[in-house]
Amino acid sequence: KVSNKLMGKFFVVFSFFVIFLPSALRYGVGTDFFSYIELYENSDRENHLDFGFKIINLFLNSLGAHPQWAIAFYAFIFLFVAYLGIPKSCKCLFLFVLFLTLWFPSLNIVRQAIAVSFSILAFKFLWNNKFIYFLLAIVIGSSIHSSILVLIPLAVMAYFLNENFLRKKIIIFSMFLVIFIALFFPSVFFGVVRNSLLILKMDAYANYFVYSNHFVKSGGGNIMIILKIFFCFFAIFVLSKKSSEHYAYRYMIFLFFMYGFSLALSVHIVIFSRMSYIFISCLVCGIPLIVSKCKSNILINFFTYIFICALMASFFKDSLGIPTEYNDPMLNPYHSVFAQ
């Protein structure tokens, strides 16, 4: 047992550095790499930055740290906080899904990836009935990127809802219906939301729901997005059977619903893919949860591992760094700081 524990700790530490070093030593890799360099160098004049992220930059600047140290520090925070969220069971699966789903995004949407890592840690606190620590983790993460504050009302609803609420078929059906409408009848959904925002005099936000104003259509044929949405349906159905056992299951159901919903929006307006990352902790935390709690169900595990294989295929496709109409991920070729 002692030997197994030591090997387990060695694997965790080893995997950390395998993921961390390429992130920390990259140069010019990632769409926003040079934007973050510029933000770091001008952090004392950037008033729009979230408080926590600005404090980090100002601190490193006060030490006279080279901008590359800032890139390395961002990578360290992202991974260190995410690793703190490692569950007791299915550790390897957790790390594997974390790598498949968030490593490439952490090279591009740096601040949001760090915030997501705090949401991963927050779920561990929620599972251990430490609601105050959950709130604290979300608040700290929101100081890096405020988007994850939306997770607080989801957790509050999960905590106070009747234990059997999500076992009612009408609720699950309603979740499926909303995602279905957003996916296949976007004009109906976007029209309702846009008109509602216009009535509320929120014209700037209303423009988010017009195809031609700011954003590029991602194209409805993205098979991986469709597979992720159907996995959200699958996960919601599976977890609904356990929703009365722990409020963390109910929270995870809400996460999968919001993740599937934002993915459905991103099929039509690609900028909404950024929104989906707010809820992507449902994959990192939810997949190991489903596997560990449904060990005896061969069918559930079969479909889950099939989906993991799809994530692997998507990861290898992303590793090619193919530019799209929306942006160039700038992942290939890889350049290290030592080559400069």
mmCIF file of C-alpha atoms in Angstrom:
data_model
loop_
_atom_site.group_PDB
_atom_site.id
_atom_site.type_symbol
_atom_site.label_atom_id
_atom_site.label_comp_id
_atom_site.label_asym_id
_atom_site.label_seq_id
_atom_site.Cartn_x
_atom_site.Cartn_y
_atom_site.Cartn_z
ATOM 1 C CA LYS A 1 0.000 0.000 0.000
ATOM 2 C CA VAL A 2 2.827 2.407 0.847
ATOM 3 C CA SER A 3 4.500 1.621 -2.476
ATOM 4 C CA ASN A 4 1.252 2.251 -4.364
ATOM 5 C CA LYS A 5 0.762 5.600 -2.617
ATOM 6 C CA LEU A 6 4.313 6.664 -3.471
ATOM 7 C CA MET A 7 3.847 5.621 -7.087
ATOM 8 C CA GLY A 8 0.569 7.514 -7.184
ATOM 9 C CA LYS A 9 2.192 10.683 -5.851
ATOM 10 C CA PHE A 10 5.098 10.279 -8.264
ATOM 11 C CA PHE A 11 2.686 9.962 -11.178
ATOM 12 C CA VAL A 12 0.811 13.106 -10.146
ATOM 13 C CA VAL A 13 4.023 15.137 -9.795
ATOM 14 C CA PHE A 14 5.480 13.728 -13.018
ATOM 15 C CA SER A 15 2.320 14.426 -15.012
ATOM 16 C CA PHE A 16 2.220 17.957 -13.600
ATOM 17 C CA PHE A 17 5.657 18.815 -15.008
ATOM 18 C CA VAL A 18 4.982 17.026 -18.305
ATOM 19 C CA ILE A 19 2.024 19.381 -18.843
ATOM 20 C CA PHE A 20 3.499 22.451 -17.154
ATOM 21 C CA LEU A 21 6.891 22.747 -18.854
ATOM 22 C CA PRO A 22 5.647 23.029 -22.476
ATOM 23 C CA SER A 23 3.165 25.686 -21.305
ATOM 24 C CA ALA A 24 5.730 27.635 -19.317
ATOM 25 C CA LEU A 25 8.526 27.531 -21.912
ATOM 26 C CA ARG A 26 6.450 28.306 -25.025
ATOM 27 C CA TYR A 27 7.091 31.416 -27.064
ATOM 28 C CA GLY A 28 4.529 32.821 -29.481
ATOM 29 C CA VAL A 29 2.345 29.739 -29.045
ATOM 30 C CA GLY A 30 -1.328 30.501 -28.494
ATOM 31 C CA THR A 31 -3.572 33.093 -30.120
ATOM 32 C CA ASP A 32 -3.288 35.613 -27.300
ATOM 33 C CA PHE A 33 0.343 35.002 -26.320
ATOM 34 C CA PHE A 34 1.631 38.434 -27.310
ATOM 35 C CA SER A 35 -1.526 40.107 -26.013
ATOM 36 C CA TYR A 36 -0.742 38.713 -22.548
ATOM 37 C CA ILE A 37 2.850 39.877 -22.867
ATOM 38 C CA GLU A 38 1.547 43.367 -23.641
ATOM 39 C CA LEU A 39 -0.927 43.219 -20.752
ATOM 40 C CA TYR A 40 1.892 42.262 -18.401
ATOM 41 C CA GLU A 41 4.197 45.026 -19.569
ATOM 42 C CA ASN A 42 1.423 47.635 -19.256
ATOM 43 C CA SER A 43 -0.383 46.221 -16.224
ATOM 44 C CA ASP A 44 -0.075 49.481 -14.285
ATOM 45 C CA ARG A 45 -2.044 51.252 -17.026
ATOM 46 C CA GLU A 46 -4.614 48.531 -17.760
ATOM 47 C CA ASN A 47 -7.729 49.471 -15.785
ATOM 48 C CA HIS A 48 -10.073 46.939 -17.397
ATOM 49 C CA LEU A 49 -8.295 43.870 -15.976
ATOM 50 C CA ASP A 50 -9.970 41.798 -13.271
ATOM 51 C CA PHE A 51 -8.579 42.640 -9.847
ATOM 52 C CA GLY A 52 -6.769 39.366 -9.083
ATOM 53 C CA PHE A 53 -5.101 39.132 -12.469
ATOM 54 C CA LYS A 54 -3.905 42.723 -12.211
ATOM 55 C CA ILE A 55 -2.472 42.074 -8.737
ATOM 56 C CA ILE A 56 -0.500 39.087 -10.087
ATOM 57 C CA ASN A 57 0.944 41.179 -12.902
ATOM 58 C CA LEU A 58 1.771 44.120 -10.661
ATOM 59 C CA PHE A 59 3.487 41.796 -8.174
ATOM 60 C CA LEU A 60 5.633 40.155 -10.859
ATOM 61 C CA ASN A 61 6.411 43.572 -12.329
ATOM 62 C CA SER A 62 7.541 44.808 -8.929
ATOM 63 C CA LEU A 63 10.074 41.971 -8.873
ATOM 64 C CA GLY A 64 11.350 43.004 -12.287
ATOM 65 C CA ALA A 65 10.366 39.614 -13.717
ATOM 66 C CA HIS A 66 10.781 39.018 -17.436
ATOM 67 C CA PRO A 67 7.423 38.640 -19.296
ATOM 68 C CA GLN A 68 8.226 34.965 -19.897
ATOM 69 C CA TRP A 69 8.095 34.450 -16.135
ATOM 70 C CA ALA A 70 4.558 35.785 -16.210
ATOM 71 C CA ILE A 71 3.608 33.218 -18.866
ATOM 72 C CA ALA A 72 5.157 30.482 -16.720
ATOM 73 C CA PHE A 73 3.377 31.744 -13.610
ATOM 74 C CA TYR A 74 -0.004 31.753 -15.359
ATOM 75 C CA ALA A 75 0.594 28.146 -16.435
ATOM 76 C CA PHE A 76 1.613 27.177 -12.902
ATOM 77 C CA ILE A 77 -1.492 28.686 -11.296
ATOM 78 C CA PHE A 78 -3.780 26.999 -13.816
ATOM 79 C CA LEU A 79 -2.306 23.534 -13.276
ATOM 80 C CA PHE A 80 -1.619 23.805 -9.538
ATOM 81 C CA VAL A 81 -5.192 24.821 -8.691
ATOM 82 C CA ALA A 82 -6.662 22.199 -11.046
ATOM 83 C CA TYR A 83 -4.456 19.514 -9.469
ATOM 84 C CA LEU A 84 -5.739 20.526 -6.036
ATOM 85 C CA GLY A 85 -9.143 19.446 -7.328
ATOM 86 C CA ILE A 86 -8.049 15.852 -8.020
ATOM 87 C CA PRO A 87 -10.712 13.472 -6.601
ATOM 88 C CA LYS A 88 -9.938 10.481 -4.405
ATOM 89 C CA SER A 89 -11.050 8.019 -7.079
ATOM 90 C CA CYS A 90 -10.364 7.945 -10.839
ATOM 91 C CA LYS A 91 -7.346 10.254 -10.487
ATOM 92 C CA CYS A 92 -5.779 9.172 -13.771
ATOM 93 C CA LEU A 93 -9.051 9.634 -15.643
ATOM 94 C CA PHE A 94 -9.489 13.075 -14.092
ATOM 95 C CA LEU A 95 -6.006 14.169 -15.218
ATOM 96 C CA PHE A 96 -6.499 12.687 -18.665
ATOM 97 C CA VAL A 97 -9.782 14.535 -19.257
ATOM 98 C CA LEU A 98 -8.258 17.720 -17.825
ATOM 99 C CA PHE A 99 -5.425 17.432 -20.346
ATOM 100 C CA LEU A 100 -7.732 16.665 -23.277
ATOM 101 C CA THR A 101 -10.210 19.456 -22.591
ATOM 102 C CA LEU A 102 -8.255 22.334 -21.074
ATOM 103 C CA TRP A 103 -4.576 22.208 -21.975
ATOM 104 C CA PHE A 104 -4.892 23.771 -25.436
ATOM 105 C CA PRO A 105 -7.412 26.386 -24.208
ATOM 106 C CA SER A 106 -5.008 27.283 -21.377
ATOM 107 C CA LEU A 107 -2.519 28.393 -24.048
ATOM 108 C CA ASN A 108 -5.081 30.774 -25.563
ATOM 109 C CA ILE A 109 -7.780 31.920 -23.133
ATOM 110 C CA VAL A 110 -5.299 32.102 -20.258
ATOM 111 C CA ARG A 111 -7.346 34.052 -17.718
ATOM 112 C CA GLN A 112 -10.502 32.041 -18.302
ATOM 113 C CA ALA A 113 -8.588 28.755 -18.025
ATOM 114 C CA ILE A 114 -7.206 29.818 -14.642
ATOM 115 C CA ALA A 115 -10.720 30.726 -13.500
ATOM 116 C CA VAL A 116 -11.998 27.333 -14.681
ATOM 117 C CA SER A 117 -9.299 25.601 -12.635
ATOM 118 C CA PHE A 118 -10.758 27.300 -9.554
ATOM 119 C CA SER A 119 -14.213 25.997 -10.521
ATOM 120 C CA ILE A 120 -12.731 22.477 -10.660
ATOM 121 C CA LEU A 121 -11.331 22.895 -7.146
ATOM 122 C CA ALA A 122 -14.665 24.374 -6.066
ATOM 123 C CA PHE A 123 -16.497 21.203 -7.088
ATOM 124 C CA LYS A 124 -14.222 19.143 -4.849
ATOM 125 C CA PHE A 125 -15.205 21.388 -1.935
ATOM 126 C CA LEU A 126 -18.878 21.052 -2.876
ATOM 127 C CA TRP A 127 -18.606 17.257 -2.966
ATOM 128 C CA ASN A 128 -17.070 17.337 0.526
ATOM 129 C CA ASN A 129 -19.932 19.529 1.820
ATOM 130 C CA LYS A 130 -17.690 22.581 2.228
ATOM 131 C CA PHE A 131 -20.036 25.142 0.715
ATOM 132 C CA ILE A 132 -18.173 28.144 2.153
ATOM 133 C CA TYR A 133 -14.912 26.927 0.623
ATOM 134 C CA PHE A 134 -16.760 26.408 -2.651
ATOM 135 C CA LEU A 135 -17.871 30.051 -2.604
ATOM 136 C CA LEU A 136 -14.371 31.191 -1.671
ATOM 137 C CA ALA A 137 -12.791 29.280 -4.569
ATOM 138 C CA ILE A 138 -15.304 30.749 -7.035
ATOM 139 C CA VAL A 139 -14.792 34.290 -5.737
ATOM 140 C CA ILE A 140 -10.986 33.984 -5.963
ATOM 141 C CA GLY A 141 -11.281 32.527 -9.462
ATOM 142 C CA SER A 142 -13.621 35.334 -10.490
ATOM 143 C CA SER A 143 -10.935 37.847 -9.568
ATOM 144 C CA ILE A 144 -8.987 36.391 -12.506
ATOM 145 C CA HIS A 145 -11.985 36.125 -14.860
ATOM 146 C CA SER A 146 -15.386 37.197 -13.568
ATOM 147 C CA SER A 147 -17.362 34.836 -15.828
ATOM 148 C CA ILE A 148 -17.355 31.964 -13.323
ATOM 149 C CA LEU A 149 -19.476 33.935 -10.854
ATOM 150 C CA VAL A 150 -22.452 32.464 -12.715
ATOM 151 C CA LEU A 151 -21.645 29.124 -11.050
ATOM 152 C CA ILE A 152 -22.724 30.441 -7.645
ATOM 153 C CA PRO A 153 -26.468 30.654 -8.426
ATOM 154 C CA LEU A 154 -26.260 27.160 -9.976
ATOM 155 C CA ALA A 155 -24.805 25.799 -6.729
ATOM 156 C CA VAL A 156 -27.342 27.667 -4.607
ATOM 157 C CA MET A 157 -30.204 26.202 -6.648
ATOM 158 C CA ALA A 158 -28.699 22.728 -6.356
ATOM 159 C CA TYR A 159 -28.320 23.142 -2.589
ATOM 160 C CA PHE A 160 -31.829 24.375 -1.837
ATOM 161 C CA LEU A 161 -33.916 22.515 -4.423
ATOM 162 C CA ASN A 162 -35.990 19.613 -3.255
ATOM 163 C CA GLU A 163 -33.905 16.430 -3.380
ATOM 164 C CA ASN A 164 -36.298 14.762 -5.794
ATOM 165 C CA PHE A 165 -36.837 17.824 -7.993
ATOM 166 C CA LEU A 166 -34.444 16.721 -10.739
ATOM 167 C CA ARG A 167 -35.855 13.207 -10.715
ATOM 168 C CA LYS A 168 -39.048 14.569 -12.237
ATOM 169 C CA LYS A 169 -39.134 13.741 -15.917
ATOM 170 C CA ILE A 170 -40.669 17.100 -16.840
ATOM 171 C CA ILE A 171 -37.568 18.960 -15.574
ATOM 172 C CA ILE A 172 -35.133 16.775 -17.486
ATOM 173 C CA PHE A 173 -37.345 16.965 -20.562
ATOM 174 C CA SER A 174 -37.371 20.788 -20.306
ATOM 175 C CA MET A 175 -33.568 20.864 -20.228
ATOM 176 C CA PHE A 176 -33.396 18.694 -23.332
ATOM 177 C CA LEU A 177 -36.015 20.863 -25.061
ATOM 178 C CA VAL A 178 -34.151 24.139 -24.411
ATOM 179 C CA ILE A 179 -30.906 22.718 -25.808
ATOM 180 C CA PHE A 180 -32.783 21.204 -28.765
ATOM 181 C CA ILE A 181 -34.404 24.550 -29.654
ATOM 182 C CA ALA A 182 -31.087 26.416 -29.329
ATOM 183 C CA LEU A 183 -29.432 23.840 -31.597
ATOM 184 C CA PHE A 184 -32.017 23.345 -34.331
ATOM 185 C CA PHE A 185 -34.177 26.490 -34.144
ATOM 186 C CA PRO A 186 -31.662 29.225 -33.250
ATOM 187 C CA SER A 187 -33.593 32.050 -34.921
ATOM 188 C CA VAL A 188 -36.494 31.471 -32.518
ATOM 189 C CA PHE A 189 -34.252 31.486 -29.471
ATOM 190 C CA PHE A 190 -32.015 34.368 -30.558
ATOM 191 C CA GLY A 191 -35.047 36.426 -31.514
ATOM 192 C CA VAL A 192 -36.714 36.022 -28.120
ATOM 193 C CA VAL A 193 -33.528 36.801 -26.210
ATOM 194 C CA ARG A 194 -32.587 39.777 -28.393
ATOM 195 C CA ASN A 195 -36.052 41.366 -28.160
ATOM 196 C CA SER A 196 -36.066 40.856 -24.398
ATOM 197 C CA LEU A 197 -32.703 42.611 -24.072
ATOM 198 C CA LEU A 198 -33.846 45.454 -26.303
ATOM 199 C CA ILE A 199 -36.931 45.947 -24.107
ATOM 200 C CA LEU A 200 -34.595 46.141 -21.110
ATOM 201 C CA LYS A 201 -32.531 48.803 -22.946
ATOM 202 C CA MET A 202 -29.514 46.480 -23.071
ATOM 203 C CA ASP A 203 -28.736 47.118 -26.715
ATOM 204 C CA ALA A 204 -25.029 46.240 -26.465
ATOM 205 C CA TYR A 205 -25.831 42.753 -25.168
ATOM 206 C CA ALA A 206 -28.666 42.347 -27.660
ATOM 207 C CA ASN A 207 -26.131 42.646 -30.486
ATOM 208 C CA TYR A 208 -24.491 39.428 -29.292
ATOM 209 C CA PHE A 209 -27.492 37.596 -30.732
ATOM 210 C CA VAL A 210 -27.196 38.934 -34.274
ATOM 211 C CA TYR A 211 -25.167 36.723 -36.601
ATOM 212 C CA SER A 212 -23.758 39.506 -38.759
ATOM 213 C CA ASN A 213 -22.886 42.158 -36.194
ATOM 214 C CA HIS A 214 -19.715 40.878 -34.569
ATOM 215 C CA PHE A 215 -19.293 37.157 -34.850
ATOM 216 C CA VAL A 216 -18.657 34.388 -37.336
ATOM 217 C CA LYS A 217 -20.885 31.363 -37.733
ATOM 218 C CA SER A 218 -19.009 28.235 -36.750
ATOM 219 C CA GLY A 219 -21.012 26.041 -39.146
ATOM 220 C CA GLY A 220 -23.617 23.502 -38.111
ATOM 221 C CA GLY A 221 -21.565 20.496 -39.229
ATOM 222 C CA ASN A 222 -19.140 20.404 -36.312
ATOM 223 C CA ILE A 223 -19.517 16.767 -35.307
ATOM 224 C CA MET A 224 -17.568 17.120 -32.041
ATOM 225 C CA ILE A 225 -19.894 19.838 -30.767
ATOM 226 C CA ILE A 226 -22.879 17.619 -31.554
ATOM 227 C CA LEU A 227 -21.252 14.668 -29.759
ATOM 228 C CA LYS A 228 -20.580 16.829 -26.697
ATOM 229 C CA ILE A 229 -24.196 17.985 -26.651
ATOM 230 C CA PHE A 230 -25.472 14.413 -26.809
ATOM 231 C CA PHE A 231 -23.075 13.427 -24.035
ATOM 232 C CA CYS A 232 -24.588 16.236 -21.959
ATOM 233 C CA PHE A 233 -28.017 14.646 -22.544
ATOM 234 C CA PHE A 234 -26.566 11.290 -21.506
ATOM 235 C CA ALA A 235 -24.880 12.686 -18.372
ATOM 236 C CA ILE A 236 -27.986 14.594 -17.268
ATOM 237 C CA PHE A 237 -30.070 11.430 -17.585
ATOM 238 C CA VAL A 238 -27.521 9.307 -15.657
ATOM 239 C CA LEU A 239 -26.962 11.832 -12.868
ATOM 240 C CA SER A 240 -30.681 12.531 -12.466
ATOM 241 C CA LYS A 241 -31.007 9.003 -11.080
ATOM 242 C CA LYS A 242 -28.669 9.991 -8.247
ATOM 243 C CA SER A 243 -29.813 13.580 -7.704
ATOM 244 C CA SER A 244 -31.406 12.776 -4.341
ATOM 245 C CA GLU A 245 -28.166 11.331 -2.932
ATOM 246 C CA HIS A 246 -26.109 14.537 -2.826
ATOM 247 C CA TYR A 247 -26.669 18.130 -3.918
ATOM 248 C CA ALA A 248 -23.356 17.961 -5.825
ATOM 249 C CA TYR A 249 -25.106 15.673 -8.319
ATOM 250 C CA ARG A 250 -27.773 18.338 -8.836
ATOM 251 C CA TYR A 251 -25.089 20.981 -9.325
ATOM 252 C CA MET A 252 -23.362 18.782 -11.887
ATOM 253 C CA ILE A 253 -26.659 18.348 -13.761
ATOM 254 C CA PHE A 254 -27.008 22.133 -13.998
ATOM 255 C CA LEU A 255 -23.412 22.358 -15.237
ATOM 256 C CA PHE A 256 -24.028 19.793 -17.981
ATOM 257 C CA PHE A 257 -27.217 21.594 -18.968
ATOM 258 C CA MET A 258 -25.480 24.977 -19.264
ATOM 259 C CA TYR A 259 -22.516 23.417 -21.053
ATOM 260 C CA GLY A 260 -24.777 21.729 -23.600
ATOM 261 C CA PHE A 261 -26.812 24.907 -24.002
ATOM 262 C CA SER A 262 -23.752 27.086 -24.654
ATOM 263 C CA LEU A 263 -22.391 24.506 -27.107
ATOM 264 C CA ALA A 264 -25.704 24.598 -28.978
ATOM 265 C CA LEU A 265 -25.381 28.376 -29.260
ATOM 266 C CA SER A 266 -21.767 28.088 -30.436
ATOM 267 C CA VAL A 267 -22.836 25.983 -33.427
ATOM 268 C CA HIS A 268 -24.422 29.130 -34.850
ATOM 269 C CA ILE A 269 -22.324 31.965 -33.362
ATOM 270 C CA VAL A 270 -18.789 30.847 -32.671
ATOM 271 C CA ILE A 271 -18.058 33.357 -29.892
ATOM 272 C CA PHE A 272 -20.379 31.360 -27.650
ATOM 273 C CA SER A 273 -17.718 28.651 -27.537
ATOM 274 C CA ARG A 274 -16.023 30.961 -25.009
ATOM 275 C CA MET A 275 -19.191 30.790 -22.927
ATOM 276 C CA SER A 276 -19.035 26.984 -22.905
ATOM 277 C CA TYR A 277 -15.675 27.046 -21.114
ATOM 278 C CA ILE A 278 -17.356 28.536 -18.053
ATOM 279 C CA PHE A 279 -19.093 25.188 -17.561
ATOM 280 C CA ILE A 280 -16.462 22.792 -18.946
ATOM 281 C CA SER A 281 -15.603 21.595 -15.449
ATOM 282 C CA CYS A 282 -18.637 19.318 -15.930
ATOM 283 C CA LEU A 283 -16.452 17.153 -18.187
ATOM 284 C CA VAL A 284 -13.326 17.261 -16.023
ATOM 285 C CA CYS A 285 -15.208 16.480 -12.806
ATOM 286 C CA GLY A 286 -18.337 14.822 -14.185
ATOM 287 C CA ILE A 287 -16.758 12.066 -16.284
ATOM 288 C CA PRO A 288 -14.714 10.602 -13.372
ATOM 289 C CA LEU A 289 -17.802 10.984 -11.166
ATOM 290 C CA ILE A 290 -19.994 9.002 -13.579
ATOM 291 C CA VAL A 291 -17.365 6.268 -14.007
ATOM 292 C CA SER A 292 -16.660 5.923 -10.278
ATOM 293 C CA LYS A 293 -20.315 5.914 -9.201
ATOM 294 C CA CYS A 294 -21.597 3.655 -11.995
ATOM 295 C CA LYS A 295 -18.877 1.005 -11.964
ATOM 296 C CA SER A 296 -21.321 -1.862 -12.155
ATOM 297 C CA ASN A 297 -23.193 -0.473 -15.164
ATOM 298 C CA ILE A 298 -21.329 -1.711 -18.235
ATOM 299 C CA LEU A 299 -23.486 0.265 -20.678
ATOM 300 C CA ILE A 300 -22.931 3.612 -18.947
ATOM 301 C CA ASN A 301 -19.176 3.015 -18.786
ATOM 302 C CA PHE A 302 -19.120 1.904 -22.434
ATOM 303 C CA PHE A 303 -20.757 5.121 -23.670
ATOM 304 C CA THR A 304 -18.574 7.233 -21.378
ATOM 305 C CA TYR A 305 -15.342 5.725 -22.676
ATOM 306 C CA ILE A 306 -16.554 6.028 -26.267
ATOM 307 C CA PHE A 307 -16.978 9.743 -25.599
ATOM 308 C CA ILE A 308 -13.472 9.931 -24.110
ATOM 309 C CA CYS A 309 -12.155 8.396 -27.340
ATOM 310 C CA ALA A 310 -13.969 11.176 -29.224
ATOM 311 C CA LEU A 311 -12.279 13.740 -26.961
ATOM 312 C CA MET A 312 -8.929 12.158 -27.835
ATOM 313 C CA ALA A 313 -9.671 12.429 -31.547
ATOM 314 C CA SER A 314 -10.667 16.076 -31.087
ATOM 315 C CA PHE A 315 -7.455 16.723 -29.144
ATOM 316 C CA PHE A 316 -5.296 15.325 -31.940
ATOM 317 C CA LYS A 317 -7.202 17.425 -34.476
ATOM 318 C CA ASP A 318 -6.668 20.552 -32.354
ATOM 319 C CA SER A 319 -2.954 19.707 -32.061
ATOM 320 C CA LEU A 320 -2.635 20.339 -35.797
ATOM 321 C CA GLY A 321 -3.373 24.005 -35.107
ATOM 322 C CA ILE A 322 -5.447 24.443 -38.262
ATOM 323 C CA PRO A 323 -6.520 28.100 -38.707
ATOM 324 C CA THR A 324 -10.257 28.710 -39.021
ATOM 325 C CA GLU A 325 -12.367 31.550 -40.358
ATOM 326 C CA TYR A 326 -12.661 32.755 -36.774
ATOM 327 C CA ASN A 327 -9.014 32.692 -35.676
ATOM 328 C CA ASP A 328 -5.605 31.042 -35.859
ATOM 329 C CA PRO A 329 -4.901 28.970 -32.708
ATOM 330 C CA MET A 330 -1.151 29.411 -33.324
ATOM 331 C CA LEU A 331 -0.305 26.016 -31.838
ATOM 332 C CA ASN A 332 2.041 24.843 -34.579
ATOM 333 C CA PRO A 333 4.935 24.888 -34.938
ATOM 334 C CA TYR A 334 5.864 24.853 -31.259
ATOM 335 C CA HIS A 335 8.584 27.365 -30.309
ATOM 336 C CA SER A 336 10.296 27.450 -26.945
ATOM 337 C CA VAL A 337 11.713 30.544 -25.317
ATOM 338 C CA PHE A 338 15.204 29.042 -25.671
ATOM 339 C CA ALA A 339 14.923 29.288 -29.454
ATOM 340 C CA GLN A 340 14.632 33.085 -29.269
#
